[in-house]
Short mmCIF file of C-alpha atoms and ligand atoms in Angstrom, two decimals:
data_model
loop_
_atom_site.label_atom_id
_atom_site.label_comp_id
_atom_site.label_asym_id
_atom_site.label_seq_id
_atom_site.Cartn_x
_atom_site.Cartn_y
_atom_site.Cartn_z
CA UNK A 1 -5.71 11.33 15.78
CA UNK A 2 -7.58 8.84 17.96
CA UNK A 3 -5.45 6.71 20.24
CA UNK A 4 -7.00 3.51 18.93
CA UNK A 5 -5.50 4.20 15.48
CA UNK A 6 -3.50 1.40 13.87
CA UNK A 7 -0.10 2.90 14.73
CA UNK A 8 -0.89 2.58 18.43
CA UNK A 9 -0.85 -1.23 18.08
CA UNK A 10 2.97 -1.00 17.84
CA UNK A 11 3.20 0.47 21.34
CA UNK A 12 3.61 -1.50 24.56
CA UNK A 13 2.01 1.34 26.48
CA UNK A 14 1.38 5.05 26.43
CA UNK A 15 3.88 6.80 28.67
CA UNK A 16 2.76 10.44 28.43
CA UNK A 17 -0.67 11.44 27.15
CA UNK A 18 -1.41 14.38 24.87
CA UNK A 19 -3.21 16.12 27.73
CA UNK A 20 -0.19 15.76 30.04
CA UNK A 21 2.07 17.04 27.27
CA UNK A 22 -0.12 20.07 26.56
CA UNK A 23 -0.19 21.03 30.23
CA UNK A 24 3.59 20.73 30.69
CA UNK A 25 4.44 22.56 27.49
CA UNK A 26 2.17 25.43 28.50
CA UNK A 27 3.85 25.60 31.94
CA UNK A 28 7.29 25.58 30.36
CA UNK A 29 6.30 28.37 27.96
CA UNK A 30 5.13 30.48 30.87
CA UNK A 31 8.35 29.81 32.78
CA UNK A 32 10.51 30.81 29.80
CA UNK A 33 8.36 33.94 29.36
CA UNK A 34 9.17 34.94 32.95
CA UNK A 35 12.86 33.96 32.81
CA UNK A 36 13.50 35.97 29.62
CA UNK A 37 11.37 39.00 30.41
CA UNK A 38 12.58 42.04 28.42
CA UNK A 39 14.71 39.91 26.08
CA UNK A 40 14.16 38.35 22.65
CA UNK A 41 15.76 34.92 22.63
CA UNK A 42 16.34 32.84 19.54
CA UNK A 43 14.83 29.37 19.85
CA UNK A 44 16.67 26.70 17.91
CA UNK A 45 14.67 23.65 16.88
CA UNK A 46 16.75 20.51 16.54
CA UNK A 47 15.22 18.70 13.59
CA UNK A 48 13.46 16.51 13.15
CA UNK A 49 12.65 15.11 16.57
CA UNK A 50 11.91 18.42 18.29
CA UNK A 51 9.65 19.86 15.58
CA UNK A 52 6.29 18.98 17.17
CA UNK A 53 7.36 20.08 20.65
CA UNK A 54 8.90 23.25 19.20
CA UNK A 55 5.78 24.43 17.41
CA UNK A 56 3.70 23.99 20.57
CA UNK A 57 6.34 25.55 22.84
CA UNK A 58 6.93 28.73 20.83
CA UNK A 59 3.19 29.44 20.89
CA UNK A 60 3.23 29.23 24.69
CA UNK A 61 6.00 31.84 25.02
CA UNK A 62 4.86 35.46 25.13
CA UNK A 63 8.09 37.14 23.99
CA UNK A 64 9.33 38.66 20.71
CA UNK A 65 11.42 35.57 20.01
CA UNK A 66 12.95 34.41 16.74
CA UNK A 67 13.29 30.85 15.44
CA UNK A 68 15.99 28.96 13.66
CA UNK A 69 16.43 25.33 12.70
CA UNK A 70 19.29 22.90 12.76
CA UNK A 71 19.40 19.27 11.74
CA UNK A 72 21.92 16.92 13.23
CA UNK A 73 22.28 13.21 13.12
CA UNK A 74 23.51 10.95 15.86
CA UNK A 75 21.43 7.84 15.49
CA UNK A 76 20.85 6.51 11.99
CA UNK A 77 17.86 4.25 12.25
CA UNK A 78 19.01 2.19 15.23
CA UNK A 79 17.77 2.54 18.78
CA UNK A 80 21.21 2.99 20.33
CA UNK A 81 23.42 6.06 19.99
CA UNK A 82 26.61 5.88 17.92
CA UNK A 83 28.30 8.84 19.62
CA UNK A 84 28.96 10.37 16.20
CA UNK A 85 27.25 13.70 15.56
CA UNK A 86 26.97 15.33 12.14
CA UNK A 87 25.47 18.70 11.20
CA UNK A 88 23.06 18.02 8.31
CA UNK A 89 21.51 21.50 8.17
CA UNK A 90 23.05 24.52 9.82
CA UNK A 91 21.43 27.67 11.24
CA UNK A 92 20.43 30.42 8.79
CA UNK A 93 21.42 33.32 11.06
CA UNK A 94 24.50 34.07 13.19
CA UNK A 95 23.87 33.78 16.94
CA UNK A 96 26.66 36.14 18.06
CA UNK A 97 25.51 38.07 21.12
CA UNK A 98 22.14 36.34 21.25
CA UNK A 99 20.27 34.58 24.04
CA UNK A 100 19.92 31.07 22.66
CA UNK A 101 17.50 28.37 23.76
CA UNK A 102 18.15 25.00 22.16
CA UNK A 103 14.98 22.92 21.89
CA UNK A 104 15.56 19.18 21.75
CA UNK A 105 13.25 16.17 21.87
CA UNK A 106 15.13 13.97 24.32
CA UNK A 107 18.38 13.87 26.26
CA UNK A 108 19.65 10.32 26.33
CA UNK A 109 23.43 9.86 26.63
CA UNK A 110 23.84 13.64 26.27
CA UNK A 111 26.44 13.26 23.50
CA UNK A 112 24.37 15.20 20.94
CA UNK A 113 23.58 18.17 23.16
CA UNK A 114 27.07 18.34 24.58
CA UNK A 115 28.48 18.64 21.08
CA UNK A 116 25.85 21.21 20.08
CA UNK A 117 26.43 23.27 23.19
CA UNK A 118 30.15 23.47 22.39
CA UNK A 119 29.68 24.64 18.81
CA UNK A 120 27.01 27.20 19.71
CA UNK A 121 29.12 28.68 22.50
CA UNK A 122 32.08 28.94 20.10
CA UNK A 123 29.87 31.02 17.82
CA UNK A 124 29.52 33.65 20.53
CA UNK A 125 26.02 33.17 21.94
CA UNK A 126 25.74 35.48 24.94
CA UNK A 127 23.74 32.87 26.83
CA UNK A 128 22.68 29.34 26.06
CA UNK A 129 20.03 27.20 27.70
CA UNK A 130 18.68 23.80 26.79
CA UNK A 131 15.00 22.86 26.78
CA UNK A 132 14.20 19.18 26.36
CA UNK A 133 10.83 17.52 26.18
CA UNK A 134 12.14 14.27 27.69
CA UNK A 135 15.08 13.25 29.80
CA UNK A 136 16.38 9.70 30.32
CA UNK A 137 18.79 10.39 33.19
CA UNK A 138 19.63 6.69 33.67
CA UNK A 139 21.53 6.60 30.37
CA UNK A 140 23.54 9.81 30.70
CA UNK A 141 27.22 9.55 29.65
CA UNK A 142 28.00 13.28 29.80
CA UNK A 143 27.49 13.70 33.53
CA UNK A 144 28.01 17.46 33.67
CA UNK A 145 25.54 18.31 30.89
CA UNK A 146 23.15 20.91 32.31
CA UNK A 147 19.63 20.61 30.94
CA UNK A 148 17.89 23.80 32.04
CA UNK A 149 14.29 22.93 31.23
CA UNK A 150 12.79 19.42 31.08
CA UNK A 151 9.13 18.51 30.68
CA UNK A 152 9.29 14.82 31.69
CA UNK A 153 11.88 12.45 33.16
CA UNK A 154 11.29 9.00 31.69
CA UNK A 155 12.65 5.50 32.37
CA UNK A 156 15.17 3.77 30.13
CA UNK A 157 12.85 2.63 27.33
CA UNK A 158 12.73 3.44 23.63
CA UNK A 159 9.87 5.87 23.07
CA UNK A 160 8.14 7.30 20.02
CA UNK A 161 5.51 9.92 19.24
CA UNK A 162 5.10 13.70 19.52
CA UNK A 163 8.07 14.11 17.16
CA UNK A 164 10.16 11.13 18.26
CA UNK A 165 10.70 8.42 15.70
CA UNK A 166 11.76 4.89 15.12
CA UNK A 167 13.23 4.66 11.62
CA UNK A 168 11.50 7.97 10.73
CA UNK A 169 8.06 6.71 11.70
CA UNK A 170 5.60 7.42 14.52
CA UNK A 171 6.54 11.13 14.74
CA UNK A 172 2.91 12.09 14.15
CA UNK A 173 1.49 10.19 17.14
CA UNK A 174 -0.05 12.81 19.44
CA UNK A 175 0.97 10.85 22.59
CA UNK A 176 4.34 9.47 23.69
CA UNK A 177 4.57 5.70 24.00
CA UNK A 178 7.02 2.87 24.56
CA UNK A 179 7.62 1.09 21.27
CA UNK A 180 7.16 -2.69 21.46
CA UNK A 181 10.63 -4.25 21.24
CA UNK A 182 9.13 -6.70 18.72
CA UNK A 183 9.10 -3.82 16.20
CA UNK A 184 12.86 -3.21 16.25
CA UNK A 185 13.97 -6.74 17.11
CA UNK A 186 12.48 -8.08 13.86
CA UNK A 187 15.11 -9.89 11.75
P1 IMP B 201 21.96 11.35 22.87
O1 IMP B 201 23.04 11.98 22.06
O2 IMP B 201 22.31 9.94 23.26
O3 IMP B 201 21.54 12.18 24.08
O4 IMP B 201 20.72 11.13 21.92
C1 IMP B 201 19.86 12.10 21.60
C2 IMP B 201 19.08 11.73 20.35
O5 IMP B 201 18.84 10.33 20.26
C3 IMP B 201 17.71 12.37 20.42
O6 IMP B 201 17.70 13.63 19.82
C4 IMP B 201 16.86 11.36 19.69
O7 IMP B 201 16.84 11.68 18.32
C5 IMP B 201 17.53 10.04 19.85
N1 IMP B 201 16.85 9.23 20.88
C6 IMP B 201 17.32 8.91 22.10
N2 IMP B 201 16.44 8.16 22.78
C7 IMP B 201 15.38 8.00 21.97
C8 IMP B 201 14.11 7.34 22.11
O8 IMP B 201 13.76 6.72 23.15
N3 IMP B 201 13.27 7.42 21.04
C9 IMP B 201 13.58 8.08 19.90
N4 IMP B 201 14.74 8.73 19.74
C10 IMP B 201 15.63 8.69 20.75
MG1 MG B 202 16.60 12.97 17.06
#
């Protein structure tokens, strides 16, 4: 998609370009390949936000990995977290004794990942790491949440694109941009 498409008019600015994303995702894939040498981790995609990042990341990892998918909800359609996390779709396979890498779009307050980490550890994962495309450290509520791999630290702004949505839209933008507040402040 060209970045003069109509959807881009709803952005204040582009924060991370598709080229910057591609480079970082490739680097992260290579790092995970080195860190997990000789192992076959299961990568868990947190739907829907992480789906675009996930499909690029797994193709940058040269390991006999497996994939699973989980859908959780913490946001509704607002731009502020509710702190309530629900599992909408659970994993297909048990993770007992497995090396798990949770792949998430963005760590904001950390409430979602903290909850997920607890339930996945209870299920007996032998190791668990978190890979996030974006991190908004300024808004963290769960101070001791360890995010093992992050592609980009970003400022406290509401962003969309490359999987991230506002009210289920903009996920298909190839770049990541700051959504104009006018879009969500409409009456
Ligand atoms: P947390 O529980 O506050 O860390 O929120 C994590 C979830 O909130 C992410 O998986 C996103 O779905 C959503 N989220 C947080 N910030 C943004 C944003 O800037 N744009 C789109 N979604 C966001
Ligand atoms: Mg999400």
